[in-house]
Amino acid sequence: MILSKLREDALNIYKAGLQAVDPHAAILKHCSRQGDLFLVSNKKYNLGGFKNIYVVGAGKAGAAMATAIEEILPDEITEGAINVKYGHLAPLKKIKIHEAGHPVPDEAGVSGTQKIMSILNQAKEDDLVICLISGGGSALLPLPAAGISLKEKQDLTGKLLACGADITEINTVRKHISQIKGGQFARLAAPARLITLILSDVVGDPLNSIASGPSVPDSSTFQQVLNIFKKYNLESDISDTIKQHIQNGLTGKISETPKPGDSIFNKTQNVIIANNFQAVSAAKQKAEALGYNSMILSSAIEGETREVAKIHTAIAKEIAASGNPVKAPACVISGGETTVTLQGNGKGGRNQEFVLAAALNLACLDSVVILSAGTDGTDGPTDAAGAICDGQTITRAEKSNLDAEKHLNENNAYPFFEALNDLVKTGPTNTNVMDLRIILVGVA
Amino acid sequence: MILSKLREDALNIYKAGLQAVDPHAAILKHCSRQGDLFLVSNKKYNLGGFKNIYVVGAGKAGAAMATAIEEILPDEITEGAINVKYGHLAPLKKIKIHEAGHPVPDEAGVSGTQKIMSILNQAKEDDLVICLISGGGSALLPLPAAGISLKEKQDLTGKLLACGADITEINTVRKHISQIKGGQFARLAAPARLITLILSDVVGDPLNSIASGPSVPDSSTFQQVLNIFKKYNLESDISDTIKQHIQNGLTGKISETPKPGDSIFNKTQNVIIANNFQAVSAAKQKAEALGYNSMILSSAIEGETREVAKIHTAIAKEIAASGNPVKAPACVISGGETTVTLQGNGKGGRNQEFVLAAALNLACLDSVVILSAGTDGTDGPTDAAGAICDGQTITRAEKSNLDAEKHLNENNAYPFFEALNDLVKTGPTNTNVMDLRIILVGVA
């Protein structure tokens, strides 16, 4: 098969995946209106039963999600406020947008969150709160516990990262020095009814991790926080304010995060409106429509990027050699999010690095195209979503005096693919369900 | 499904894979006798046309392969000699066995190789040489170029490894300071006809890599060897003997390794009699017979073991969550050989480490069993071939006060699985086509 056709197909398969997780479309797919009824997934709400409807939330897809909610409830929304990443805007009528810092939270985020808090403070028994959560929601919804500054909170997270605490430990601490995370948002919304619509950017869609689980029960405790401080010998390193806060939690002066079984969760509904699996499923559907024998490998791929690339190319080689696990013309799709252990100071992102590593492993394997790109349009700190390569990429690079191995070793995939015109650019997509990787193997 | 049934099935699927690459059976599958005709794969040889038939070779499976050849040609073999790893013996009639050192070559290996050389020196135009190659064949067939000592050769390999030379560079050097590697064996066998029967222990079965390609053309050159020495600043570090040898190669005083197109290869046939793909294929067939929806992921899996484990468990999770890439009851099989970057001084091997990392990633996923084991019966420096785990392994370990993460971090999987009675032991199998990994996901 002609490489240019495979490349075109790979891009179209990726775009089909993107479309399936468009936040606006995802809201309309899960929420609708039948007269006075508001239908959310498998539940029905009588709009006449609510005095006020408030819309709040945070995340990169916030504006697009809010637009859809305003379309469904054009006259019913009392008031609303959402925090989004700088520049991630959309025209809204009732819901106020606050731009804020991401991935590093800033004071604009805190002031936006305070606005959200003031709305929640008004919410009563017969009100409805709709909460819109998407990727970046944790950094974009910062509200340290009373007395703790944003900087203190960030310093502590930095120290935990530096001493090798794992993500579960970091989240346990974060939930206990926040006013929002770990189910506390649900407590603030109570006694109103709470519907949380979630665009998942975490592998496996664990509700207690996405945006630090603002509206679901939390099983972690102040005691565990203390144990984590002890484990990493951080006790002397922690500010007095945080120390006092944890102490107050241990003695019961400050409430624990809401635990499983707490009655506040009787009036909550959490709905994943889009996730990585939907993107890979739509990509698979498109690939099948284009005539490829298609397979979803997994939507939960994690690990060191160049190692993950090795396995993807091993699968491509097996398809070419023996027709396993699927016969050519074949499409293998995977999702999830890999990590990069930095070795150099180059420009790139995990998707571009994946494609560069894959290109090196492909050698001169004909009729193979590999694409990897994020669904948010921004791979690492670059303006590309990802990159695309084929079995001839390294040969083409050598002709242009581009040293692929050197670029990989320096985490410098962007200039490599820029020079070859092989970056995948989408612009901001206003969504984020992690990454898509597409392997196409044509008939040799 | 009951875990014990899944475990039993996983072991039986692994054993089916092993059986398919039994060296004796593999020879009989590819070589046979019809009266005076000797059939080797797609070729026929008239035995009456040969004055002498010599059988030589090296590798862990050598004895089992030689037994089969003696069965097919009980009266025709003139003489033979093979080098095997210490203890890898079998009763033979005509072919002499030399035990030798592996993975570190020793003088016993050199003296066995000299015996093989003396046989090859007798081989004439109307003779047939049958060469049996299997895993370990490179270390078990050591014969440094004239004047170079085994120790000098090993020192140089050590230096190349230490300075980060890749396997292609190391092989280029090795082939040019050997009398056997890189097609030179074929030159020694000429003008006799040469049939090389190969049990492949290298990913992708590249004939020029298996046992350093004794009977296939070599494209690398003395000039490249010099360039590698320069690249790694090794010129001053190299013994005078080796320096002089390379110099003689550059000036043509010593022949280059035989290149593609050399007429000596007109009378050679190379046959892969068993490889990893055959093992994974047989495993798949067995899994299907046991009622699993089965899939070969790839027989060419390489990479850092614990990262490879992450992807395998991500696939298991996807099967459990969505029925992709195959519906439960599902069996995913992969082959190849991973690497372990040592962090500790524990006891284990890549297969045991894979299973330990997988167990940690599985958490409490029910109805999943993962097995990884080598086909040679020896995983790392242990008496186990590998190990097996399921979604309850970590819980069981905790009850026995076994810290899975600690064992993983110390590359200490053997005592972990020994305590749980979850080692997979086969004893020496006399074969080696790398590893088999089997994921079973039962109906929840």
PDB file of N, CA, C and O in Angstrom, chain B residues 98-118:
ATOM      1  N   HIS B  98      31.395 -32.239  23.120  1.00  0.00           N
ATOM      2  CA  HIS B  98      32.341 -31.529  23.983  1.00  0.00           C
ATOM      3  C   HIS B  98      31.563 -30.593  24.882  1.00  0.00           C
ATOM      4  O   HIS B  98      30.834 -29.723  24.397  1.00  0.00           O
ATOM      5  N   GLU B  99      31.742 -30.774  26.175  1.00  0.00           N
ATOM      6  CA  GLU B  99      31.102 -29.841  27.102  1.00  0.00           C
ATOM      7  C   GLU B  99      31.987 -28.605  27.244  1.00  0.00           C
ATOM      8  O   GLU B  99      33.208 -28.714  27.288  1.00  0.00           O
ATOM      9  N   ALA B 100      31.318 -27.437  27.343  1.00  0.00           N
ATOM     10  CA  ALA B 100      32.107 -26.199  27.391  1.00  0.00           C
ATOM     11  C   ALA B 100      31.357 -25.122  28.169  1.00  0.00           C
ATOM     12  O   ALA B 100      30.197 -25.305  28.550  1.00  0.00           O
ATOM     13  N   GLY B 101      32.044 -24.007  28.389  1.00  0.00           N
ATOM     14  CA  GLY B 101      31.518 -22.939  29.237  1.00  0.00           C
ATOM     15  C   GLY B 101      30.483 -22.059  28.550  1.00  0.00           C
ATOM     16  O   GLY B 101      30.619 -21.695  27.387  1.00  0.00           O
ATOM     17  N   HIS B 102      29.432 -21.695  29.266  1.00  0.00           N
ATOM     18  CA  HIS B 102      28.396 -20.777  28.798  1.00  0.00           C
ATOM     19  C   HIS B 102      27.760 -20.131  30.014  1.00  0.00           C
ATOM     20  O   HIS B 102      27.490 -20.827  30.987  1.00  0.00           O
ATOM     21  N   PRO B 103      27.498 -18.827  30.034  1.00  0.00           N
ATOM     22  CA  PRO B 103      27.657 -17.857  28.938  1.00  0.00           C
ATOM     23  C   PRO B 103      29.089 -17.367  28.732  1.00  0.00           C
ATOM     24  O   PRO B 103      29.364 -16.766  27.700  1.00  0.00           O
ATOM     25  N   VAL B 104      30.001 -17.641  29.672  1.00  0.00           N
ATOM     26  CA  VAL B 104      31.389 -17.214  29.454  1.00  0.00           C
ATOM     27  C   VAL B 104      32.158 -18.342  28.791  1.00  0.00           C
ATOM     28  O   VAL B 104      32.269 -19.442  29.349  1.00  0.00           O
ATOM     29  N   PRO B 105      32.674 -18.128  27.579  1.00  0.00           N
ATOM     30  CA  PRO B 105      33.406 -19.181  26.877  1.00  0.00           C
ATOM     31  C   PRO B 105      34.678 -19.569  27.644  1.00  0.00           C
ATOM     32  O   PRO B 105      35.225 -18.740  28.361  1.00  0.00           O
ATOM     33  N   ASP B 106      35.116 -20.826  27.488  1.00  0.00           N
ATOM     34  CA  ASP B 106      36.335 -21.251  28.178  1.00  0.00           C
ATOM     35  C   ASP B 106      37.223 -22.058  27.228  1.00  0.00           C
ATOM     36  O   ASP B 106      36.883 -22.263  26.061  1.00  0.00           O
ATOM     37  N   GLU B 107      38.366 -22.492  27.768  1.00  0.00           N
ATOM     38  CA  GLU B 107      39.327 -23.201  26.915  1.00  0.00           C
ATOM     39  C   GLU B 107      38.765 -24.535  26.425  1.00  0.00           C
ATOM     40  O   GLU B 107      39.129 -25.002  25.355  1.00  0.00           O
ATOM     41  N   ALA B 108      37.854 -25.139  27.200  1.00  0.00           N
ATOM     42  CA  ALA B 108      37.215 -26.376  26.741  1.00  0.00           C
ATOM     43  C   ALA B 108      36.440 -26.098  25.461  1.00  0.00           C
ATOM     44  O   ALA B 108      36.410 -26.929  24.545  1.00  0.00           O
ATOM     45  N   GLY B 109      35.806 -24.914  25.405  1.00  0.00           N
ATOM     46  CA  GLY B 109      35.096 -24.516  24.198  1.00  0.00           C
ATOM     47  C   GLY B 109      36.049 -24.355  23.027  1.00  0.00           C
ATOM     48  O   GLY B 109      35.771 -24.793  21.904  1.00  0.00           O
ATOM     49  N   VAL B 110      37.200 -23.753  23.294  1.00  0.00           N
ATOM     50  CA  VAL B 110      38.192 -23.557  22.228  1.00  0.00           C
ATOM     51  C   VAL B 110      38.679 -24.904  21.720  1.00  0.00           C
ATOM     52  O   VAL B 110      38.742 -25.132  20.500  1.00  0.00           O
ATOM     53  N   SER B 111      38.951 -25.838  22.634  1.00  0.00           N
ATOM     54  CA  SER B 111      39.496 -27.120  22.157  1.00  0.00           C
ATOM     55  C   SER B 111      38.434 -27.903  21.394  1.00  0.00           C
ATOM     56  O   SER B 111      38.727 -28.564  20.397  1.00  0.00           O
ATOM     57  N   GLY B 112      37.154 -27.806  21.840  1.00  0.00           N
ATOM     58  CA  GLY B 112      36.073 -28.430  21.086  1.00  0.00           C
ATOM     59  C   GLY B 112      35.948 -27.812  19.697  1.00  0.00           C
ATOM     60  O   GLY B 112      35.724 -28.508  18.698  1.00  0.00           O
ATOM     61  N   THR B 113      36.104 -26.501  19.625  1.00  0.00           N
ATOM     62  CA  THR B 113      35.994 -25.818  18.338  1.00  0.00           C
ATOM     63  C   THR B 113      37.146 -26.216  17.417  1.00  0.00           C
ATOM     64  O   THR B 113      36.969 -26.355  16.196  1.00  0.00           O
ATOM     65  N   GLN B 114      38.318 -26.445  17.989  1.00  0.00           N
ATOM     66  CA  GLN B 114      39.447 -26.886  17.168  1.00  0.00           C
ATOM     67  C   GLN B 114      39.180 -28.270  16.576  1.00  0.00           C
ATOM     68  O   GLN B 114      39.530 -28.536  15.430  1.00  0.00           O
ATOM     69  N   LYS B 115      38.514 -29.105  17.341  1.00  0.00           N
ATOM     70  CA  LYS B 115      38.134 -30.431  16.821  1.00  0.00           C
ATOM     71  C   LYS B 115      37.175 -30.260  15.627  1.00  0.00           C
ATOM     72  O   LYS B 115      37.322 -30.925  14.596  1.00  0.00           O
ATOM     73  N   ILE B 116      36.209 -29.354  15.802  1.00  0.00           N
ATOM     74  CA  ILE B 116      35.271 -29.075  14.701  1.00  0.00           C
ATOM     75  C   ILE B 116      36.032 -28.574  13.479  1.00  0.00           C
ATOM     76  O   ILE B 116      35.775 -28.986  12.345  1.00  0.00           O
ATOM     77  N   MET B 117      37.012 -27.677  13.707  1.00  0.00           N
ATOM     78  CA  MET B 117      37.831 -27.139  12.613  1.00  0.00           C
ATOM     79  C   MET B 117      38.563 -28.261  11.883  1.00  0.00           C
ATOM     80  O   MET B 117      38.648 -28.259  10.643  1.00  0.00           O
ATOM     81  N   SER B 118      39.062 -29.219  12.636  1.00  0.00           N
ATOM     82  CA  SER B 118      39.831 -30.286  11.983  1.00  0.00           C
ATOM     83  C   SER B 118      38.914 -31.139  11.113  1.00  0.00           C
ATOM     84  O   SER B 118      39.327 -31.639  10.064  1.00  0.00           O
TER      85      SER B 118
END
